[in-house]
């Protein structure tokens, strides 16, 4: 179950991971996007770090909402609204539940709505969807997350800027899928799923 | 990377600051944002507000087109990155004078999502917002693998049209109808000679050999449709015009506005040469050129290259909007 404590830790670990891998995320974005995914996500990660340093939260919903707003205000691009919408949906749902599987499910619905997209378009949805299944089965592991991210290599982009490359996008990991991989990897590290 | 900047992280805020301090008669910064609103508030009273915006790196777009007769405000995102919803929302609020706000958005997933979120926020305040999505770049065809065409230099024609209509007192609904009618008649295609370097990235988005060009490149360095050896201007025009002719199904006596747009590093001298060849070849097609413009309007940092925009004038009112008096930094 998610608590204010382990969710705070989750976003701390996620932010650290993003900042650590900023250059790698931008590198992934260079052949199939515009090379800024790392920089954009790092701006959001720093905003989250600032938020967590300076503010206390009374409820899980409040925490998700503030993280969402910090992210939306600082990131821009497509990642800002997509992650931001996911966290807003998780904020709404966390008024009723603290079950991470249910929260990830509402987040995924938000991403699909905001991006007007679905599985198979070589986007972050292609990591969130299998991860949700693995969460439901109680079998989420770091190996599975890595495999989910790696699997985006084989997909043809039909959404976002990478879509302009069509089949030339095959063979590259989708950068939004990689950053989503970090999100779930750090969720595992919090121990909230144990 | 060789750029006249300080910390790459501060490029946008320092640019906006320099811009509003240089042109206080045109622009005011909305505090706490990188959004700018028209200084001449009286010119906005009782009119629909027009907001445009997008990533930075395309200067003079978009703030350069803020002023009476054109935009009410512009929102500057990070370099090549859409502005955030909270900033767009502030610009919408500042531009609203009770008649609603019309947004000009280029067709990129990030821009559309951020403007959509801003629209949702404004609607909570009972501000009516409509938008047009500009998708003038014909280089990448709408196909299974794309989600439509990109928005590029033709955007400034859209700014001009909706800005003039708003200034003449058109309602939000009328502006919306006008914009949707105009949009399919604006088409653009580019040729690049070199790539652009985003300050925070530090290396060019793509590289071309000294004697190489790429047709169809986007304003963020998105790949085009073909690379080949550099050719004389006449032949470049021939290639780009052939694509536009097909896209328009061009016929004798059609009427067009023509924009030759520099991508950032291409001298005006070369742009005039290119325009000269364009007008020669359009004359060969027996079409009427009713309006012309040459210069750097929608750039891509230091990219060298040119884009060619044709706007088919189906209604003479559109031409009167293009010629409508404006007072901006860059039109």
Short mmCIF file of C-alpha atoms in Angstrom, two decimals:
data_model
loop_
_atom_site.label_atom_id
_atom_site.label_comp_id
_atom_site.label_asym_id
_atom_site.label_seq_id
_atom_site.Cartn_x
_atom_site.Cartn_y
_atom_site.Cartn_z
CA UNK A 1 0.00 0.00 0.00
CA UNK A 2 1.15 3.52 -0.65
CA UNK A 3 1.61 5.88 2.29
CA UNK A 4 2.71 9.49 2.47
CA UNK A 5 6.12 8.23 3.66
CA UNK A 6 6.82 5.64 0.98
CA UNK A 7 5.31 7.77 -1.79
CA UNK A 8 7.53 10.69 -0.76
CA UNK A 9 10.46 8.28 -0.92
CA UNK A 10 9.21 7.06 -4.32
CA UNK A 11 9.28 10.56 -5.80
CA UNK A 12 12.66 11.27 -4.20
CA UNK A 13 14.15 8.15 -5.75
CA UNK A 14 12.43 8.86 -9.09
CA UNK A 15 13.77 12.43 -9.18
CA UNK A 16 17.30 11.27 -8.34
CA UNK A 17 17.11 8.61 -11.03
CA UNK A 18 15.93 11.09 -13.66
CA UNK A 19 18.68 13.59 -12.84
CA UNK A 20 21.28 10.81 -12.83
CA UNK A 21 20.15 9.67 -16.28
CA UNK A 22 19.37 13.06 -17.80
CA UNK A 23 21.97 12.77 -20.56
CA UNK A 24 20.99 9.20 -21.38
CA UNK A 25 17.30 10.15 -21.74
CA UNK A 26 18.21 13.02 -24.08
CA UNK A 27 20.47 10.67 -26.03
CA UNK A 28 17.55 8.25 -26.52
CA UNK A 29 15.45 11.19 -27.70
CA UNK A 30 17.99 12.39 -30.27
CA UNK A 31 17.56 9.84 -33.08
CA UNK A 32 13.76 9.66 -32.83
CA UNK A 33 12.71 12.92 -31.17
CA UNK A 34 14.21 16.31 -30.53
CA UNK A 35 16.84 15.40 -27.96
CA UNK A 36 15.32 17.14 -24.97
CA UNK A 37 13.55 14.44 -22.95
CA UNK A 38 16.34 14.31 -20.34
CA UNK A 39 16.47 18.08 -19.90
CA UNK A 40 12.70 18.39 -19.69
CA UNK A 41 12.33 15.55 -17.18
CA UNK A 42 15.26 16.85 -15.13
CA UNK A 43 13.53 20.23 -14.78
CA UNK A 44 10.48 18.39 -13.41
CA UNK A 45 12.64 16.22 -11.14
CA UNK A 46 14.30 19.30 -9.65
CA UNK A 47 10.89 20.91 -9.10
CA UNK A 48 9.76 17.75 -7.25
CA UNK A 49 12.93 17.77 -5.12
CA UNK A 50 12.30 21.40 -4.17
CA UNK A 51 8.68 20.62 -3.33
CA UNK A 52 9.52 17.62 -1.14
CA UNK A 53 12.22 19.59 0.66
CA UNK A 54 9.95 22.52 1.49
CA UNK A 55 6.51 21.08 2.07
CA UNK A 56 4.71 18.56 4.26
CA UNK A 57 1.55 16.79 3.11
CA UNK A 58 -1.50 15.74 5.07
CA UNK A 59 -2.87 13.21 2.62
CA UNK A 60 -1.61 10.99 -0.18
CA UNK A 61 -3.94 12.84 -2.55
CA UNK A 62 -2.37 16.15 -1.57
CA UNK A 63 1.11 14.76 -2.21
CA UNK A 64 0.22 13.46 -5.69
CA UNK A 65 -1.53 16.72 -6.56
CA UNK A 66 1.42 18.88 -5.57
CA UNK A 67 3.86 16.63 -7.40
CA UNK A 68 1.61 16.84 -10.47
CA UNK A 69 1.46 20.64 -10.39
CA UNK A 70 5.22 20.96 -9.84
CA UNK A 71 5.77 18.72 -12.84
CA UNK A 72 3.20 20.40 -15.10
CA UNK A 73 4.56 23.87 -14.34
CA UNK A 74 8.18 23.03 -14.96
CA UNK A 75 8.40 20.42 -17.72
CA UNK A 76 6.44 21.54 -20.78
CA UNK A 77 6.66 19.52 -24.00
CA UNK A 78 4.54 16.39 -24.12
CA UNK A 79 6.03 14.81 -20.99
CA UNK A 80 4.74 17.56 -18.69
CA UNK A 81 1.04 17.11 -19.48
CA UNK A 82 1.31 13.32 -19.78
CA UNK A 83 3.04 12.62 -16.45
CA UNK A 84 1.15 15.56 -14.93
CA UNK A 85 -2.22 14.14 -15.97
CA UNK A 86 -1.22 10.69 -14.67
CA UNK A 87 -0.30 12.15 -11.25
CA UNK A 88 -3.51 14.26 -11.13
CA UNK A 89 -5.59 11.14 -11.81
CA UNK A 90 -3.63 9.29 -9.12
CA UNK A 91 -4.29 12.20 -6.76
CA UNK A 92 -8.05 11.96 -7.38
CA UNK A 93 -8.09 8.18 -7.01
CA UNK A 94 -5.93 8.18 -3.89
CA UNK A 95 -8.82 9.76 -1.99
CA UNK A 96 -10.46 6.32 -2.23
CA UNK A 97 -7.56 3.89 -2.39
CA UNK A 98 -3.88 3.57 -1.60
CA UNK A 99 -3.47 0.42 -3.64
CA UNK A 100 -0.59 1.07 -6.07
CA UNK A 101 -2.07 -1.18 -8.76
CA UNK A 102 -5.35 0.75 -8.78
CA UNK A 103 -3.51 4.06 -8.79
CA UNK A 104 -1.28 3.05 -11.70
CA UNK A 105 -4.43 1.97 -13.58
CA UNK A 106 -6.05 5.42 -13.18
CA UNK A 107 -2.78 7.10 -14.13
CA UNK A 108 -2.61 5.04 -17.30
CA UNK A 109 -6.20 5.98 -18.20
CA UNK A 110 -5.25 9.65 -17.80
CA UNK A 111 -2.22 9.29 -20.09
CA UNK A 112 -4.32 7.59 -22.76
CA UNK A 113 -6.95 10.34 -22.62
CA UNK A 114 -4.46 13.24 -22.63
CA UNK A 115 -2.33 11.78 -25.39
CA UNK A 116 -5.30 10.42 -27.35
CA UNK A 117 -3.26 7.25 -27.71
CA UNK A 118 -3.20 3.57 -26.83
CA UNK A 119 -0.87 0.58 -26.75
CA UNK A 120 1.44 -0.09 -29.67
CA UNK A 121 2.23 3.50 -30.68
CA UNK A 122 5.75 3.37 -29.15
CA UNK A 123 4.97 5.63 -26.21
CA UNK A 124 5.14 5.43 -22.42
CA UNK A 125 1.78 3.58 -22.60
CA UNK A 126 3.76 0.58 -23.86
CA UNK A 127 5.52 0.39 -20.49
CA UNK A 128 2.63 1.41 -18.23
CA UNK A 129 0.33 -1.24 -19.76
CA UNK A 130 2.50 -4.35 -19.20
CA UNK A 131 3.65 -3.00 -15.83
CA UNK A 132 0.02 -2.71 -14.75
CA UNK A 133 -0.54 -6.36 -15.73
CA UNK A 134 2.57 -7.39 -13.78
CA UNK A 135 1.37 -5.41 -10.76
CA UNK A 136 -2.02 -7.10 -10.93
CA UNK A 137 -0.29 -10.48 -11.00
CA UNK A 138 1.95 -9.43 -8.11
CA UNK A 139 4.98 -10.14 -10.28
CA UNK A 140 6.59 -6.80 -11.00
CA UNK A 141 10.38 -7.13 -11.00
CA UNK A 142 13.22 -4.97 -12.24
CA UNK A 143 13.92 -7.56 -14.97
CA UNK A 144 10.33 -7.36 -16.21
CA UNK A 145 10.41 -3.56 -16.27
CA UNK A 146 13.65 -3.60 -18.25
CA UNK A 147 12.18 -6.09 -20.68
CA UNK A 148 9.06 -3.91 -21.11
CA UNK A 149 11.22 -0.87 -21.87
CA UNK A 150 13.45 -2.87 -24.21
CA UNK A 151 10.37 -4.14 -26.08
CA UNK A 152 9.56 -0.62 -27.27
CA UNK A 153 12.60 -0.92 -29.59
CA UNK A 154 10.65 -3.15 -31.94
CA UNK A 155 7.65 -0.83 -32.22
CA UNK A 156 6.94 1.69 -34.97
CA UNK A 157 6.16 5.15 -33.60
CA UNK A 158 2.73 6.44 -34.59
CA UNK A 159 2.40 9.18 -31.94
CA UNK A 160 4.54 12.10 -30.90
CA UNK A 161 7.47 13.53 -32.80
CA UNK A 162 9.04 10.11 -33.39
CA UNK A 163 6.04 9.31 -35.60
CA UNK A 164 7.50 11.50 -38.34
CA UNK A 165 10.22 8.87 -38.72
CA UNK A 166 7.79 6.01 -39.23
CA UNK A 167 9.70 2.76 -39.68
CA UNK A 168 13.01 4.51 -39.06
CA UNK A 169 11.94 4.62 -35.39
CA UNK A 170 12.36 0.83 -35.13
CA UNK A 171 15.43 -0.24 -33.17
CA UNK A 172 15.33 2.69 -30.75
CA UNK A 173 14.05 2.60 -27.18
CA UNK A 174 11.25 5.13 -26.68
CA UNK A 175 12.59 7.78 -24.26
CA UNK A 176 9.23 8.25 -22.49
CA UNK A 177 9.14 4.50 -21.92
CA UNK A 178 12.61 4.64 -20.39
CA UNK A 179 11.65 7.41 -17.95
CA UNK A 180 8.48 5.47 -17.11
CA UNK A 181 10.71 2.45 -16.50
CA UNK A 182 12.57 4.55 -13.90
CA UNK A 183 9.24 5.48 -12.29
CA UNK A 184 8.33 1.84 -11.75
CA UNK A 185 11.85 0.75 -10.87
CA UNK A 186 11.88 3.32 -8.06
CA UNK A 187 8.39 2.23 -6.98
CA UNK A 188 9.88 -1.24 -6.45
CA UNK A 189 12.80 0.24 -4.51
CA UNK A 190 10.47 1.89 -2.00
CA UNK A 191 9.34 -1.53 -0.84
CA UNK A 192 5.70 -0.39 -1.06
CA UNK A 193 4.81 -3.48 -3.09
CA UNK A 194 6.16 -5.97 -0.55
CA UNK B 1 28.66 24.89 -29.59
CA UNK B 2 29.41 28.57 -30.19
CA UNK B 3 26.65 30.83 -28.87
CA UNK B 4 26.37 34.24 -27.25
CA UNK B 5 24.67 33.10 -24.07
CA UNK B 6 25.23 32.78 -20.35
CA UNK B 7 24.02 29.66 -18.57
CA UNK B 8 22.06 27.62 -21.18
CA UNK B 9 19.38 27.02 -18.54
CA UNK B 10 18.60 30.75 -18.44
CA UNK B 11 18.45 31.41 -22.18
CA UNK B 12 14.68 31.77 -22.39
CA UNK B 13 14.17 33.96 -19.33
CA UNK B 14 17.09 36.21 -20.29
CA UNK B 15 15.79 36.45 -23.86
CA UNK B 16 12.28 37.38 -22.69
CA UNK B 17 13.73 39.94 -20.31
CA UNK B 18 15.85 41.50 -23.07
CA UNK B 19 12.92 41.50 -25.46
CA UNK B 20 10.46 43.30 -23.18
CA UNK B 21 13.11 45.78 -22.04
CA UNK B 22 14.00 46.57 -25.65
CA UNK B 23 10.39 46.93 -26.78
CA UNK B 24 8.30 48.14 -23.83
CA UNK B 25 6.03 49.96 -26.29
CA UNK B 26 4.93 46.55 -27.68
CA UNK B 27 5.37 43.99 -24.92
CA UNK B 28 4.87 43.53 -21.22
CA UNK B 29 5.99 40.43 -19.37
CA UNK B 30 3.29 38.72 -17.33
CA UNK B 31 4.93 38.45 -13.92
CA UNK B 32 6.03 35.00 -12.86
CA UNK B 33 5.85 33.64 -16.42
CA UNK B 34 7.67 33.78 -19.74
CA UNK B 35 4.45 35.00 -21.35
CA UNK B 36 4.11 38.46 -22.85
CA UNK B 37 1.04 40.59 -23.40
CA UNK B 38 0.45 43.57 -25.67
CA UNK B 39 1.39 46.87 -23.98
CA UNK B 40 -1.34 48.79 -25.77
CA UNK B 41 -4.22 47.62 -23.62
CA UNK B 42 -6.73 50.05 -25.15
CA UNK B 43 -6.35 48.30 -28.51
CA UNK B 44 -7.64 45.05 -26.95
CA UNK B 45 -10.80 46.39 -25.31
CA UNK B 46 -14.00 44.74 -26.53
CA UNK B 47 -12.07 42.45 -28.87
CA UNK B 48 -11.38 38.75 -28.96
CA UNK B 49 -7.90 38.04 -27.59
CA UNK B 50 -5.44 36.20 -29.84
CA UNK B 51 -2.75 34.10 -28.16
CA UNK B 52 0.03 32.16 -29.81
CA UNK B 53 2.99 30.38 -28.38
CA UNK B 54 5.27 27.44 -28.55
CA UNK B 55 8.84 26.53 -27.90
CA UNK B 56 11.49 29.23 -28.10
CA UNK B 57 14.18 29.23 -30.77
CA UNK B 58 11.84 30.43 -33.56
CA UNK B 59 12.31 34.17 -33.03
CA UNK B 60 10.88 36.58 -33.98
CA UNK B 61 7.96 34.13 -33.57
CA UNK B 62 5.89 34.52 -31.57
CA UNK B 63 6.36 37.64 -29.44
CA UNK B 64 7.49 39.60 -32.49
CA UNK B 65 3.94 39.44 -33.80
CA UNK B 66 2.29 40.91 -30.71
CA UNK B 67 0.69 44.28 -31.34
CA UNK B 68 -2.47 46.00 -32.55
CA UNK B 69 -3.89 44.10 -35.53
CA UNK B 70 -2.10 40.86 -34.73
CA UNK B 71 -1.47 38.90 -31.50
CA UNK B 72 -2.62 39.97 -28.04
CA UNK B 73 0.03 37.90 -26.36
CA UNK B 74 2.63 35.20 -26.83
CA UNK B 75 3.92 32.44 -24.58
CA UNK B 76 7.56 31.40 -24.79
CA UNK B 77 8.32 27.81 -23.83
CA UNK B 78 11.78 26.39 -23.29
CA UNK B 79 13.83 25.99 -26.47
CA UNK B 80 11.91 23.75 -28.89
CA UNK B 81 9.60 22.77 -26.01
CA UNK B 82 5.96 23.71 -25.59
CA UNK B 83 5.14 26.23 -22.86
CA UNK B 84 3.41 24.89 -19.76
CA UNK B 85 -0.38 25.09 -19.16
CA UNK B 86 -0.11 27.52 -16.22
CA UNK B 87 1.76 30.06 -18.37
CA UNK B 88 -0.62 29.72 -21.34
CA UNK B 89 -3.50 30.12 -18.88
CA UNK B 90 -2.02 33.39 -17.56
CA UNK B 91 -1.70 34.70 -21.12
CA UNK B 92 -5.30 33.70 -21.88
CA UNK B 93 -6.51 35.54 -18.77
CA UNK B 94 -4.53 38.67 -19.69
CA UNK B 95 -5.83 38.60 -23.27
CA UNK B 96 -9.45 38.10 -22.32
CA UNK B 97 -11.53 41.26 -22.46
CA UNK B 98 -14.89 39.57 -22.17
CA UNK B 99 -15.08 38.34 -25.76
CA UNK B 100 -13.12 35.13 -25.34
CA UNK B 101 -9.68 34.10 -26.53
CA UNK B 102 -8.53 32.39 -29.70
CA UNK B 103 -5.31 30.36 -29.63
CA UNK B 104 -3.06 29.59 -32.58
CA UNK B 105 -1.35 26.27 -31.88
CA UNK B 106 1.12 24.42 -34.07
CA UNK B 107 0.49 20.73 -34.64
CA UNK B 108 2.84 19.08 -32.14
CA UNK B 109 1.57 16.68 -29.49
CA UNK B 110 3.15 18.70 -26.66
CA UNK B 111 1.74 22.03 -27.82
CA UNK B 112 -1.74 20.60 -28.26
CA UNK B 113 -1.76 18.91 -24.84
CA UNK B 114 -0.47 21.99 -22.99
CA UNK B 115 -2.90 24.35 -24.75
CA UNK B 116 -5.74 21.88 -24.09
CA UNK B 117 -4.91 21.87 -20.37
CA UNK B 118 -4.74 25.68 -20.35
CA UNK B 119 -8.12 25.82 -22.11
CA UNK B 120 -9.59 23.54 -19.43
CA UNK B 121 -8.22 25.85 -16.71
CA UNK B 122 -9.62 28.98 -18.45
CA UNK B 123 -13.03 27.38 -18.87
CA UNK B 124 -13.21 26.95 -15.09
CA UNK B 125 -13.02 30.78 -15.01
CA UNK B 126 -15.78 30.99 -17.65
CA UNK B 127 -13.39 32.29 -20.29
CA UNK B 128 -14.39 30.91 -23.67
CA UNK B 129 -11.38 29.57 -25.60
CA UNK B 130 -11.18 28.22 -29.13
CA UNK B 131 -8.13 27.19 -31.10
CA UNK B 132 -6.84 26.40 -34.53
CA UNK B 133 -4.13 23.79 -35.04
CA UNK B 134 -1.73 24.91 -37.76
CA UNK B 135 -0.40 22.01 -39.86
CA UNK B 136 1.05 23.61 -42.99
CA UNK B 137 4.19 21.51 -43.53
CA UNK B 138 3.55 19.19 -46.47
CA UNK B 139 6.98 17.50 -46.25
CA UNK B 140 5.75 14.58 -44.21
CA UNK B 141 2.57 13.15 -45.60
CA UNK B 142 -0.31 12.23 -43.40
CA UNK B 143 -0.04 8.48 -43.32
CA UNK B 144 -0.26 5.47 -41.07
CA UNK B 145 2.97 6.53 -39.39
CA UNK B 146 2.23 10.17 -38.70
CA UNK B 147 -0.42 11.98 -36.75
CA UNK B 148 -0.69 14.64 -39.39
CA UNK B 149 1.50 17.40 -40.69
CA UNK B 150 3.71 19.73 -38.67
CA UNK B 151 3.05 23.42 -38.03
CA UNK B 152 5.77 25.69 -39.41
CA UNK B 153 6.20 29.13 -41.06
CA UNK B 154 2.65 29.31 -42.42
CA UNK B 155 1.67 30.00 -38.81
CA UNK B 156 2.51 33.67 -39.28
CA UNK B 157 -0.11 33.99 -42.04
CA UNK B 158 -2.61 32.51 -39.58
CA UNK B 159 -1.55 35.07 -36.94
CA UNK B 160 -2.08 37.86 -39.46
CA UNK B 161 -5.51 36.68 -40.60
CA UNK B 162 -7.05 36.03 -37.18
CA UNK B 163 -5.34 39.12 -35.71
CA UNK B 164 -6.85 41.38 -38.37
CA UNK B 165 -10.29 39.79 -38.01
CA UNK B 166 -10.20 40.24 -34.22
CA UNK B 167 -9.11 43.86 -34.57
CA UNK B 168 -12.03 44.50 -36.93
CA UNK B 169 -14.38 43.20 -34.25
CA UNK B 170 -15.10 39.62 -35.34
CA UNK B 171 -16.59 37.36 -32.67
CA UNK B 172 -14.80 34.29 -31.32
CA UNK B 173 -17.13 32.02 -33.30
CA UNK B 174 -16.51 33.98 -36.50
CA UNK B 175 -12.74 33.88 -35.99
CA UNK B 176 -12.93 30.14 -35.42
CA UNK B 177 -14.86 29.58 -38.67
CA UNK B 178 -12.43 31.84 -40.56
CA UNK B 179 -9.34 30.08 -39.20
CA UNK B 180 -10.63 26.59 -39.98
CA UNK B 181 -11.47 27.75 -43.52
CA UNK B 182 -8.09 29.38 -44.08
CA UNK B 183 -5.96 26.56 -42.64
CA UNK B 184 -6.13 24.04 -45.53
CA UNK B 185 -5.06 26.83 -47.88
CA UNK B 186 -1.68 27.43 -46.23
CA UNK B 187 1.10 25.03 -47.17
CA UNK B 188 4.84 25.10 -46.53
CA UNK B 189 7.93 23.11 -47.38
CA UNK B 190 11.56 23.68 -46.39
CA UNK B 191 15.11 22.90 -47.40
CA UNK B 192 17.92 22.84 -44.82
CA UNK B 193 21.64 23.39 -45.35
CA UNK B 194 22.67 22.78 -41.75
CA UNK B 195 21.20 21.78 -38.39
CA UNK B 196 20.35 23.70 -35.23
CA UNK B 197 21.87 23.29 -31.77
CA UNK B 198 19.61 23.56 -28.72
CA UNK B 199 21.71 25.38 -26.06
CA UNK B 200 21.01 22.84 -23.32
CA UNK B 201 21.82 19.93 -25.64
CA UNK B 202 25.05 21.41 -26.99
CA UNK B 203 25.23 19.56 -30.29
CA UNK B 204 23.26 19.86 -33.54
CA UNK B 205 20.02 17.90 -33.90
CA UNK B 206 21.28 16.59 -37.25
CA UNK B 207 24.34 17.08 -39.39
CA UNK B 208 24.75 17.56 -43.12
CA UNK B 209 27.99 17.38 -45.11
CA UNK B 210 29.36 20.67 -46.49
CA UNK B 211 27.88 20.03 -49.94
CA UNK B 212 24.68 18.34 -48.75
CA UNK B 213 21.10 19.57 -48.27
CA UNK B 214 17.94 17.99 -46.90
CA UNK B 215 14.46 18.65 -48.25
CA UNK B 216 11.48 18.78 -45.92
CA UNK B 217 13.25 19.36 -42.60
CA UNK B 218 11.01 20.61 -39.77
CA UNK B 219 11.58 23.70 -37.63
CA UNK B 220 12.99 21.58 -34.79
CA UNK B 221 15.32 19.72 -37.12
CA UNK B 222 12.88 16.86 -37.65
CA UNK B 223 13.98 14.72 -40.57
CA UNK B 224 12.84 15.60 -44.06
CA UNK B 225 12.19 13.39 -47.06
CA UNK B 226 15.44 13.40 -49.06
CA UNK B 227 19.11 14.32 -48.85
CA UNK B 228 21.22 15.24 -51.84
CA UNK B 229 24.04 17.47 -53.09
CA UNK B 230 23.50 21.23 -52.97
CA UNK B 231 22.00 22.69 -56.15
CA UNK B 232 21.50 26.19 -57.59
CA UNK B 233 18.61 28.20 -56.12
CA UNK B 234 16.51 27.71 -59.28
CA UNK B 235 16.60 23.95 -58.85
CA UNK B 236 15.81 24.11 -55.13
CA UNK B 237 12.78 26.26 -55.94
CA UNK B 238 11.78 23.79 -58.63
CA UNK B 239 11.85 20.89 -56.14
CA UNK B 240 9.91 22.70 -53.39
CA UNK B 241 7.44 24.26 -55.79
CA UNK B 242 6.72 20.91 -57.45
CA UNK B 243 5.61 19.56 -54.04
CA UNK B 244 3.46 22.63 -53.39
CA UNK B 245 1.92 22.52 -56.87
CA UNK B 246 0.85 18.93 -56.29
CA UNK B 247 -0.44 19.66 -52.80
CA UNK B 248 -2.57 22.56 -54.05
CA UNK B 249 -3.44 21.04 -57.39
CA UNK B 250 -2.30 24.43 -58.74
CA UNK B 251 -4.15 25.84 -61.75
CA UNK B 252 -3.61 28.95 -63.93
CA UNK B 253 -5.22 32.09 -62.49
CA UNK B 254 -5.11 30.75 -58.90
CA UNK B 255 -4.25 33.55 -56.50
CA UNK B 256 -1.50 33.12 -53.88
CA UNK B 257 0.36 34.90 -51.10
CA UNK B 258 4.04 33.87 -50.98
CA UNK B 259 6.31 33.76 -47.95
CA UNK B 260 10.02 33.02 -48.29
CA UNK B 261 11.19 32.41 -44.74
CA UNK B 262 14.80 32.20 -43.55
CA UNK B 263 15.53 29.44 -41.02
CA UNK B 264 18.00 31.55 -39.03
CA UNK B 265 21.46 31.47 -40.59
CA UNK B 266 20.63 32.07 -44.24
CA UNK B 267 21.40 35.65 -45.34
CA UNK B 268 18.61 37.82 -46.72
CA UNK B 269 20.62 38.08 -49.94
CA UNK B 270 20.07 34.38 -50.56
CA UNK B 271 16.42 34.66 -49.55
CA UNK B 272 15.87 37.38 -52.17
CA UNK B 273 17.57 35.23 -54.81
CA UNK B 274 15.27 32.38 -53.82
CA UNK B 275 12.21 34.65 -53.98
CA UNK B 276 13.29 35.88 -57.42
CA UNK B 277 13.39 32.30 -58.70
CA UNK B 278 10.09 31.49 -56.98
CA UNK B 279 8.31 34.41 -58.66
CA UNK B 280 9.77 33.45 -62.06
CA UNK B 281 8.50 29.91 -61.75
CA UNK B 282 5.09 30.96 -60.42
CA UNK B 283 4.80 33.30 -63.42
CA UNK B 284 5.46 30.27 -65.64
CA UNK B 285 2.48 28.61 -63.99
CA UNK B 286 0.33 31.67 -64.81
CA UNK B 287 -0.80 32.07 -61.23
CA UNK B 288 -1.39 35.44 -59.67
CA UNK B 289 0.90 36.44 -56.81
CA UNK B 290 -1.16 38.84 -54.71
CA UNK B 291 1.11 39.22 -51.68
CA UNK B 292 4.79 38.60 -50.97
CA UNK B 293 7.03 38.55 -47.92
CA UNK B 294 10.70 37.64 -47.42
CA UNK B 295 12.67 37.38 -44.22
CA UNK B 296 13.28 35.55 -40.96
CA UNK B 297 9.84 35.05 -39.43
CA UNK B 298 9.79 31.47 -38.12
CA UNK B 299 13.39 30.47 -37.54
CA UNK B 300 15.01 27.38 -36.16
CA UNK B 301 17.91 28.78 -34.11
CA UNK B 302 21.02 28.84 -36.32
CA UNK B 303 19.72 26.41 -38.93
CA UNK B 304 20.65 27.45 -42.46
CA UNK B 305 17.90 26.99 -44.99
CA UNK B 306 14.69 28.40 -46.32
CA UNK B 307 11.04 27.49 -46.22
CA UNK B 308 8.55 28.38 -48.92
CA UNK B 309 4.94 28.99 -47.93
CA UNK B 310 2.06 29.45 -50.36
CA UNK B 311 -1.31 30.66 -49.15
CA UNK B 312 -4.08 30.22 -51.66
CA UNK B 313 -6.34 33.26 -51.52
CA UNK B 314 -9.85 31.93 -52.01
CA UNK B 315 -11.56 35.01 -50.64
CA UNK B 316 -10.42 38.59 -51.25
CA UNK B 317 -11.23 39.41 -47.66
CA UNK B 318 -8.23 37.23 -46.70
CA UNK B 319 -6.05 39.46 -48.83
CA UNK B 320 -7.40 42.56 -47.11
CA UNK B 321 -6.48 40.91 -43.76
CA UNK B 322 -2.94 40.28 -45.00
CA UNK B 323 -2.65 43.94 -45.95
CA UNK B 324 -4.39 45.18 -42.79
CA UNK B 325 -2.27 47.70 -40.85
CA UNK B 326 -0.42 46.28 -37.84
CA UNK B 327 2.09 47.63 -35.40
CA UNK B 328 4.42 44.87 -34.20
CA UNK B 329 8.15 44.28 -33.81
CA UNK B 330 8.48 41.80 -36.63
CA UNK B 331 5.65 41.65 -39.19
#
